[in-house]
Short mmCIF file of C-alpha atoms and ligand atoms in Angstrom, two decimals:
data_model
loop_
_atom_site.label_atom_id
_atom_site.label_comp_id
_atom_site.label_asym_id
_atom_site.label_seq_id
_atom_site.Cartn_x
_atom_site.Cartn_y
_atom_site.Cartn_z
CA UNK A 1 128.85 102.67 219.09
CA UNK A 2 125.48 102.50 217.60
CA UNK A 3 123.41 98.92 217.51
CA UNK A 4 121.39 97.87 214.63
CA UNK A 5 118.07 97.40 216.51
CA UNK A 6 116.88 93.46 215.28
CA UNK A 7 113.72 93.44 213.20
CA UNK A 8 111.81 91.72 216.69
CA UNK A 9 112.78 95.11 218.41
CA UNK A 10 111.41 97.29 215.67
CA UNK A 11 108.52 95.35 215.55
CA UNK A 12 107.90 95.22 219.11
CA UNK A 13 108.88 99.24 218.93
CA UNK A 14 106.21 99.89 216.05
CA UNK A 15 103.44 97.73 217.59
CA UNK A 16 103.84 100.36 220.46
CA UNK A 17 101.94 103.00 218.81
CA UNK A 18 99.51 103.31 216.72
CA UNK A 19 99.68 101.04 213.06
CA UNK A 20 98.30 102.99 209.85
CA UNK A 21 95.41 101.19 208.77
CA UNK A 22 96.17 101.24 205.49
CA UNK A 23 99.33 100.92 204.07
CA UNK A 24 100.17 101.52 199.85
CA UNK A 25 103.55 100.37 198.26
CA UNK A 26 104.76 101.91 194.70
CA UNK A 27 107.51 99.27 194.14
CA UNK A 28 109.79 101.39 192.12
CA UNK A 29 113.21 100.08 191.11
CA UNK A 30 113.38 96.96 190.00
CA UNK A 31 114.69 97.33 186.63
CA UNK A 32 117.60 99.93 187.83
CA UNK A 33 118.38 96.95 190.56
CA UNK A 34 118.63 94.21 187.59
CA UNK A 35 120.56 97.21 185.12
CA UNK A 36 122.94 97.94 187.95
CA UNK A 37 123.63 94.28 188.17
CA UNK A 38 124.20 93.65 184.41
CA UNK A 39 121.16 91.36 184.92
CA UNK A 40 117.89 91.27 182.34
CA UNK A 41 114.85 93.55 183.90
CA UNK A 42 112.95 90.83 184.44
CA UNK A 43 115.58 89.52 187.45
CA UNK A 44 114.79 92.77 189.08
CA UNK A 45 111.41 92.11 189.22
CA UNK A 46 111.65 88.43 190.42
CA UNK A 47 113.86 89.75 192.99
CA UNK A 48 110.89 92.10 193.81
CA UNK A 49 108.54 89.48 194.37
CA UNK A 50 111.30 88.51 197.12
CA UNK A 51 110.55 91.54 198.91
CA UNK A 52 106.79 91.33 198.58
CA UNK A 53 106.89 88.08 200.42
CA UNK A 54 108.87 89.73 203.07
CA UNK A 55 107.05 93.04 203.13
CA UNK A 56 103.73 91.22 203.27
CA UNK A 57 105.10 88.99 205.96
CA UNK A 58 106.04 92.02 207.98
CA UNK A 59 103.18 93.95 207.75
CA UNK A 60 100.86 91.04 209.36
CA UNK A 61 103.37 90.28 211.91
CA UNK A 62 102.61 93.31 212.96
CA UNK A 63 98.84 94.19 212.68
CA UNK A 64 98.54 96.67 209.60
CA UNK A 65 94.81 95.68 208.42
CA UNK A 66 95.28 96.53 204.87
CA UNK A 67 98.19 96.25 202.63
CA UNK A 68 97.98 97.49 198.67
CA UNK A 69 100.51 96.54 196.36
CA UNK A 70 101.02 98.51 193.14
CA UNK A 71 101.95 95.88 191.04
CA UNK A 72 101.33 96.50 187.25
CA UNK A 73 99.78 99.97 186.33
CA UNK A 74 97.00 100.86 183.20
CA UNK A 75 100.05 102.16 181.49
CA UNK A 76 102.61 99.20 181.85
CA UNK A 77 100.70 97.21 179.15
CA UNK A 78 103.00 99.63 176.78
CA UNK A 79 105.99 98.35 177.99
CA UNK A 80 108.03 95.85 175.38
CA UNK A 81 106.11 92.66 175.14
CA UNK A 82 109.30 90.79 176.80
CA UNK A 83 108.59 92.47 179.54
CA UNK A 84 104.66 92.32 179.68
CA UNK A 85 104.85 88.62 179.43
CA UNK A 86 107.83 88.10 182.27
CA UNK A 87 105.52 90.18 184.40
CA UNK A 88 102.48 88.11 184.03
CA UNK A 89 104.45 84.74 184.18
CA UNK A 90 105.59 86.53 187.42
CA UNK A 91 102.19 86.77 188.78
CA UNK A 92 101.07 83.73 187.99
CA UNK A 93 103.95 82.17 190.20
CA UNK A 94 103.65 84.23 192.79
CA UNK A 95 99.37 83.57 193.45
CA UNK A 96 100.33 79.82 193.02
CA UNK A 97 103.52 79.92 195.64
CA UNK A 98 102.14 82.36 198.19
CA UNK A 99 98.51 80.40 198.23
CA UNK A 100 99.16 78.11 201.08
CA UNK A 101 101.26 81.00 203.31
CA UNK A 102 98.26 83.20 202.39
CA UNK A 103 95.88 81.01 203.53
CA UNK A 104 97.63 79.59 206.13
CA UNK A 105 98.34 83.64 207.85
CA UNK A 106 94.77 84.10 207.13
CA UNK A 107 95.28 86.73 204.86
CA UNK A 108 92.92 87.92 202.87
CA UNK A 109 93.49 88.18 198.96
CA UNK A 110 91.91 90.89 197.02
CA UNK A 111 92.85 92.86 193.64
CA UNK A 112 91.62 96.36 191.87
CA UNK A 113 91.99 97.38 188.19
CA UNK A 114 90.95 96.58 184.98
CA UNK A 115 91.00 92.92 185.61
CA UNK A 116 89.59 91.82 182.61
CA UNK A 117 92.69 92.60 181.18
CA UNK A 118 94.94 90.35 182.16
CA UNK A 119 95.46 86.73 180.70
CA UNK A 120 93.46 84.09 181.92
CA UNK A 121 96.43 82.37 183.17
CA UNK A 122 96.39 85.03 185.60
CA UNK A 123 92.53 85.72 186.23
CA UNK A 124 92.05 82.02 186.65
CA UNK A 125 94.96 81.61 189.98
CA UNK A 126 94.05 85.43 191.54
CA UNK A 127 89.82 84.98 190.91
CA UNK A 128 90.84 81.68 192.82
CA UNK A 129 92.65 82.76 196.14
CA UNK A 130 90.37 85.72 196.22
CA UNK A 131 86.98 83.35 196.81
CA UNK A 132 89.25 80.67 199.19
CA UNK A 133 90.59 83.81 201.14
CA UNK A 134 87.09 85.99 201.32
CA UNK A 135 86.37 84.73 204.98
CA UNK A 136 90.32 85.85 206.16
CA UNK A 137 90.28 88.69 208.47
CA UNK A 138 94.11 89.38 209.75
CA UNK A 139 94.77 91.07 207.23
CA UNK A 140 94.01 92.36 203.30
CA UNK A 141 96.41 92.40 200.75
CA UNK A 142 95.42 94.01 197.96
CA UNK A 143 97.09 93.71 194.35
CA UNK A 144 96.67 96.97 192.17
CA UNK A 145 97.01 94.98 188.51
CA UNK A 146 96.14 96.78 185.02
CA UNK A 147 95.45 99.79 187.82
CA UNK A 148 95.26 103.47 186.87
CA UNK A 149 93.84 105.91 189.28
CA UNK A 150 91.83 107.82 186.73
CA UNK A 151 90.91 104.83 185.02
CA UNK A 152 89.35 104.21 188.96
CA UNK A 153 87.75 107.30 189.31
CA UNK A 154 86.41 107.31 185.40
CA UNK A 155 84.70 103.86 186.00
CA UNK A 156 83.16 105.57 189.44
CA UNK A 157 81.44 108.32 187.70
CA UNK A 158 80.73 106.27 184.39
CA UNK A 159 78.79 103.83 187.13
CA UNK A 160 76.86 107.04 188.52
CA UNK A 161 76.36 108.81 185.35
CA UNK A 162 74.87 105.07 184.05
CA UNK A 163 72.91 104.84 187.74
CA UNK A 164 71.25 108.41 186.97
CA UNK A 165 70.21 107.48 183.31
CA UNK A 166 68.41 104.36 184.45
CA UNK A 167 66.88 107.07 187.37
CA UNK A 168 68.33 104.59 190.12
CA UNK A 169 71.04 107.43 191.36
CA UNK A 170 69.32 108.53 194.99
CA UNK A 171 67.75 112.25 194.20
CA UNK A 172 70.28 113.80 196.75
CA UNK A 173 73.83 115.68 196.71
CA UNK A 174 76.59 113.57 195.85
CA UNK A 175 79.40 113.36 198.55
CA UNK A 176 82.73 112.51 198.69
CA UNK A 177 81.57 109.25 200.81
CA UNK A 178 79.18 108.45 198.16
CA UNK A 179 81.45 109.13 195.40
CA UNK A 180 84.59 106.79 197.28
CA UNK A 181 81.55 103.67 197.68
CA UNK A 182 82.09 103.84 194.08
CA UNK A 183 85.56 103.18 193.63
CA UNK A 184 87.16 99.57 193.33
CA UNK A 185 88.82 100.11 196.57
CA UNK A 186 85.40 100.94 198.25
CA UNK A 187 85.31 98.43 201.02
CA UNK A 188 89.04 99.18 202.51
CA UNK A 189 90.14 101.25 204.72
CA UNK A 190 91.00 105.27 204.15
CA UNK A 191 94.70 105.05 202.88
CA UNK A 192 97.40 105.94 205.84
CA UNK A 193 100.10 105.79 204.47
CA UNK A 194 101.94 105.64 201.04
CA UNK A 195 105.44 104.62 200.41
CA UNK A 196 107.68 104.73 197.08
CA UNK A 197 111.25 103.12 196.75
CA UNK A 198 113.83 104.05 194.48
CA UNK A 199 114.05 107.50 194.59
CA UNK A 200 111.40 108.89 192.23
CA UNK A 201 109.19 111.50 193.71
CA UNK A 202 105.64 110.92 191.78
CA UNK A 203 101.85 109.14 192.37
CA UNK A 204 102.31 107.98 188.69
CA UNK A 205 98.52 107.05 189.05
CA UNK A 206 98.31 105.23 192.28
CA UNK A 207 95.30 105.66 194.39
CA UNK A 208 94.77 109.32 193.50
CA UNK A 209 91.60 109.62 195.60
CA UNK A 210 92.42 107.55 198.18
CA UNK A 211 95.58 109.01 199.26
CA UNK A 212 93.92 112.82 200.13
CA UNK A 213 94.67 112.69 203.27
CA UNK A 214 98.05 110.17 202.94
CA UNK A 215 100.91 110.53 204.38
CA UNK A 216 103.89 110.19 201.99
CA UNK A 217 107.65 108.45 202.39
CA UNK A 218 109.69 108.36 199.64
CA UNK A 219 113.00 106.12 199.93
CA UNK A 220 116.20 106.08 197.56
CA UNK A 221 115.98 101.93 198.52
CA UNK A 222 115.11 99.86 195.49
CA UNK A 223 112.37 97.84 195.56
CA UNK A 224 114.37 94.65 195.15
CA UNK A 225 116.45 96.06 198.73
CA UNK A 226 113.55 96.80 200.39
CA UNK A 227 112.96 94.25 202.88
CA UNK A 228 110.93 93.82 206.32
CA UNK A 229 113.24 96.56 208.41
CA UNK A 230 113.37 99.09 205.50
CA UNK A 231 108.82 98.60 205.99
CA UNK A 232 108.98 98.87 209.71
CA UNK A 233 111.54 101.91 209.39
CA UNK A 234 108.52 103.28 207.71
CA UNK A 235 105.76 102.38 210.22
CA UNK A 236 107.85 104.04 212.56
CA UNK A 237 108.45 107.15 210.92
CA UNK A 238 104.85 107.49 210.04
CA UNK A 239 104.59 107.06 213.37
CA UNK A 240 106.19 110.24 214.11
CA UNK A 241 103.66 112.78 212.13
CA UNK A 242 101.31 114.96 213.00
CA UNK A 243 98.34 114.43 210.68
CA UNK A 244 96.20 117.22 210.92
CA UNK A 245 93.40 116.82 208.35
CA UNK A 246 93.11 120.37 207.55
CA UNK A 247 92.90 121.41 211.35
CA UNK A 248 95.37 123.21 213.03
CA UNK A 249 97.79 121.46 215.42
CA UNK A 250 96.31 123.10 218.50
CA UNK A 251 92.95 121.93 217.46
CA UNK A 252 93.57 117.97 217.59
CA UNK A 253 92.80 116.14 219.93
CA UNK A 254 95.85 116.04 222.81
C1 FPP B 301 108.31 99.21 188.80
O1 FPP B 301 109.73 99.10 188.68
C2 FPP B 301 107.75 97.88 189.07
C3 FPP B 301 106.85 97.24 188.29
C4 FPP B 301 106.30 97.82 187.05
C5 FPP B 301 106.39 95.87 188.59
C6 FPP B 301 106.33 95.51 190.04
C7 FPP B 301 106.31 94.02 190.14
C8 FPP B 301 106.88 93.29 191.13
C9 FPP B 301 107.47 93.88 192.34
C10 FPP B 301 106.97 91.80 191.05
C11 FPP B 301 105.70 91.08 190.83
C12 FPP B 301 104.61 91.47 191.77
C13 FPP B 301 104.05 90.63 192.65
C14 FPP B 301 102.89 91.08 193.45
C15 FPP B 301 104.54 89.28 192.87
P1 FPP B 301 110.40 99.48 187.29
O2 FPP B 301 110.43 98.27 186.45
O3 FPP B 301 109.67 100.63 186.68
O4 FPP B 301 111.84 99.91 187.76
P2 FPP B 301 112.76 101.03 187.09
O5 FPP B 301 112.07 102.34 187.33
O6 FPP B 301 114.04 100.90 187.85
O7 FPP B 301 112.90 100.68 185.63
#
């Protein structure tokens, strides 16, 4: 008969090897979880915020330095208003619950998008954990809010094009390197690995440049059923790839 390994041996079995540095979550599902139930939308996503505790929790129990959370996209501001404003009341809760565990696990707060967007009722609680978290170091969890990848990569080049008009763009080749210091996800880590519940097979704008070189799981798991094990079953099948950077497999290092 097979055993259901606890989440301490998974963890203890993931921390064996080596941790992406970088871990992205597309938290699909949440309002198929609340349908299925007979339950308003809105329930699925405030069972999501569940699993972003958890998730969160699990990834600095076991060492993973970054952690990016895809949160609210460019293009959810379209969604019914309803919806819009459960979200952002959502938000709002969760910076003003999590602060203390935050702070307390030394975990470092940070957010990319269009932040200007949101409602001061959220700006005023997320520009707030971000300063008291700045010095944290285990760990940086990172919310992608009123994010669009293109929107990232169009406020990149607008910055250069800007840069070269006032003549203080460097009179040398742009790079890729140069480029990426650019984006709002410049100071992080190269992206390791991204993961999207609930059975949908698409980027749907999530760190388009930063995922190159990504490896990808997608899981039929709803975001509001994804918990710590589901995260670590990840870990541990990343774990298992050969990433090969456009080399061949002979040609890495043994
Ligand atoms: C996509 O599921 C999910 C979102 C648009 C919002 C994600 C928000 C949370 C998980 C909760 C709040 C976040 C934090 C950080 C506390 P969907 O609504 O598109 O699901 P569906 O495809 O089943 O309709």
């Amino acid at each position: 008969m097979s055993t259901i390994p606890s989440l301490a041996a998974l963890e203890a079995q993931v921390k064996e090897r080596p941790l992406p540095r970088h871990v992205g979550i597309i938290m699909d599902g949440n309002g198929r979880w609340a349908e299925e139930r007979g339950l308003p939308r809105l329930e699925g996503h405030r069972e999501g915020s569940n699993s972003v505790r958890e998730v969160t929790r699990a990834a600095r129990r076991v060492g993973v330095e970054a952690l990016t959370l895809y949160a609210f996209s460019s293009q959810n501001w379209s969604r019914p208003m309803e919806e819009v404003a459960g979200l952002m009341d959502l938000l709002r809760e969760y910076l003003e619950k999590e602060r203390k565990e935050i702070l307390d696990n030394a975990i470092r707060l940070n957010a990319v998008g269009e932040l200007d967007r949101l409602p001061r009722m959220v700006r005023t609680p997320l520009e707030r954990l971000r300063d008291e978290s700045s010095a944290n170091r285990a760990m940086v969890l990172t919310l992608a809010l009123s994010y669009g990848g293109q929107e990232e990569i169009v406020a990149a080049a607008s910055r250069l094009v800007a840069a070269a008009r006032s003549g203080t763009l460097p009179d040398r080749p742009l790079t890729p390197e140069a480029f990426a210091a650019q984006l709002w996800t410049a100071p992080l880590p190269p992206v390791d690995l991204v993961v999207r519940t609930s059975g949908e097979h698409r980027v749907s704008n999530f760190l388009l440049w930063q995922s190159a070189y990504a490896e990808f799981i997608f899981t039929d798991t709803l975001w509001p059923e994804f918990r710590a094990h589901h995260f670590l079953a990840c870990l541990a099948e990343y774990q298992h790839r050969e990433r090969r950077f456009g080399l061949t497999s002979a040609q890495l290092p043994k």
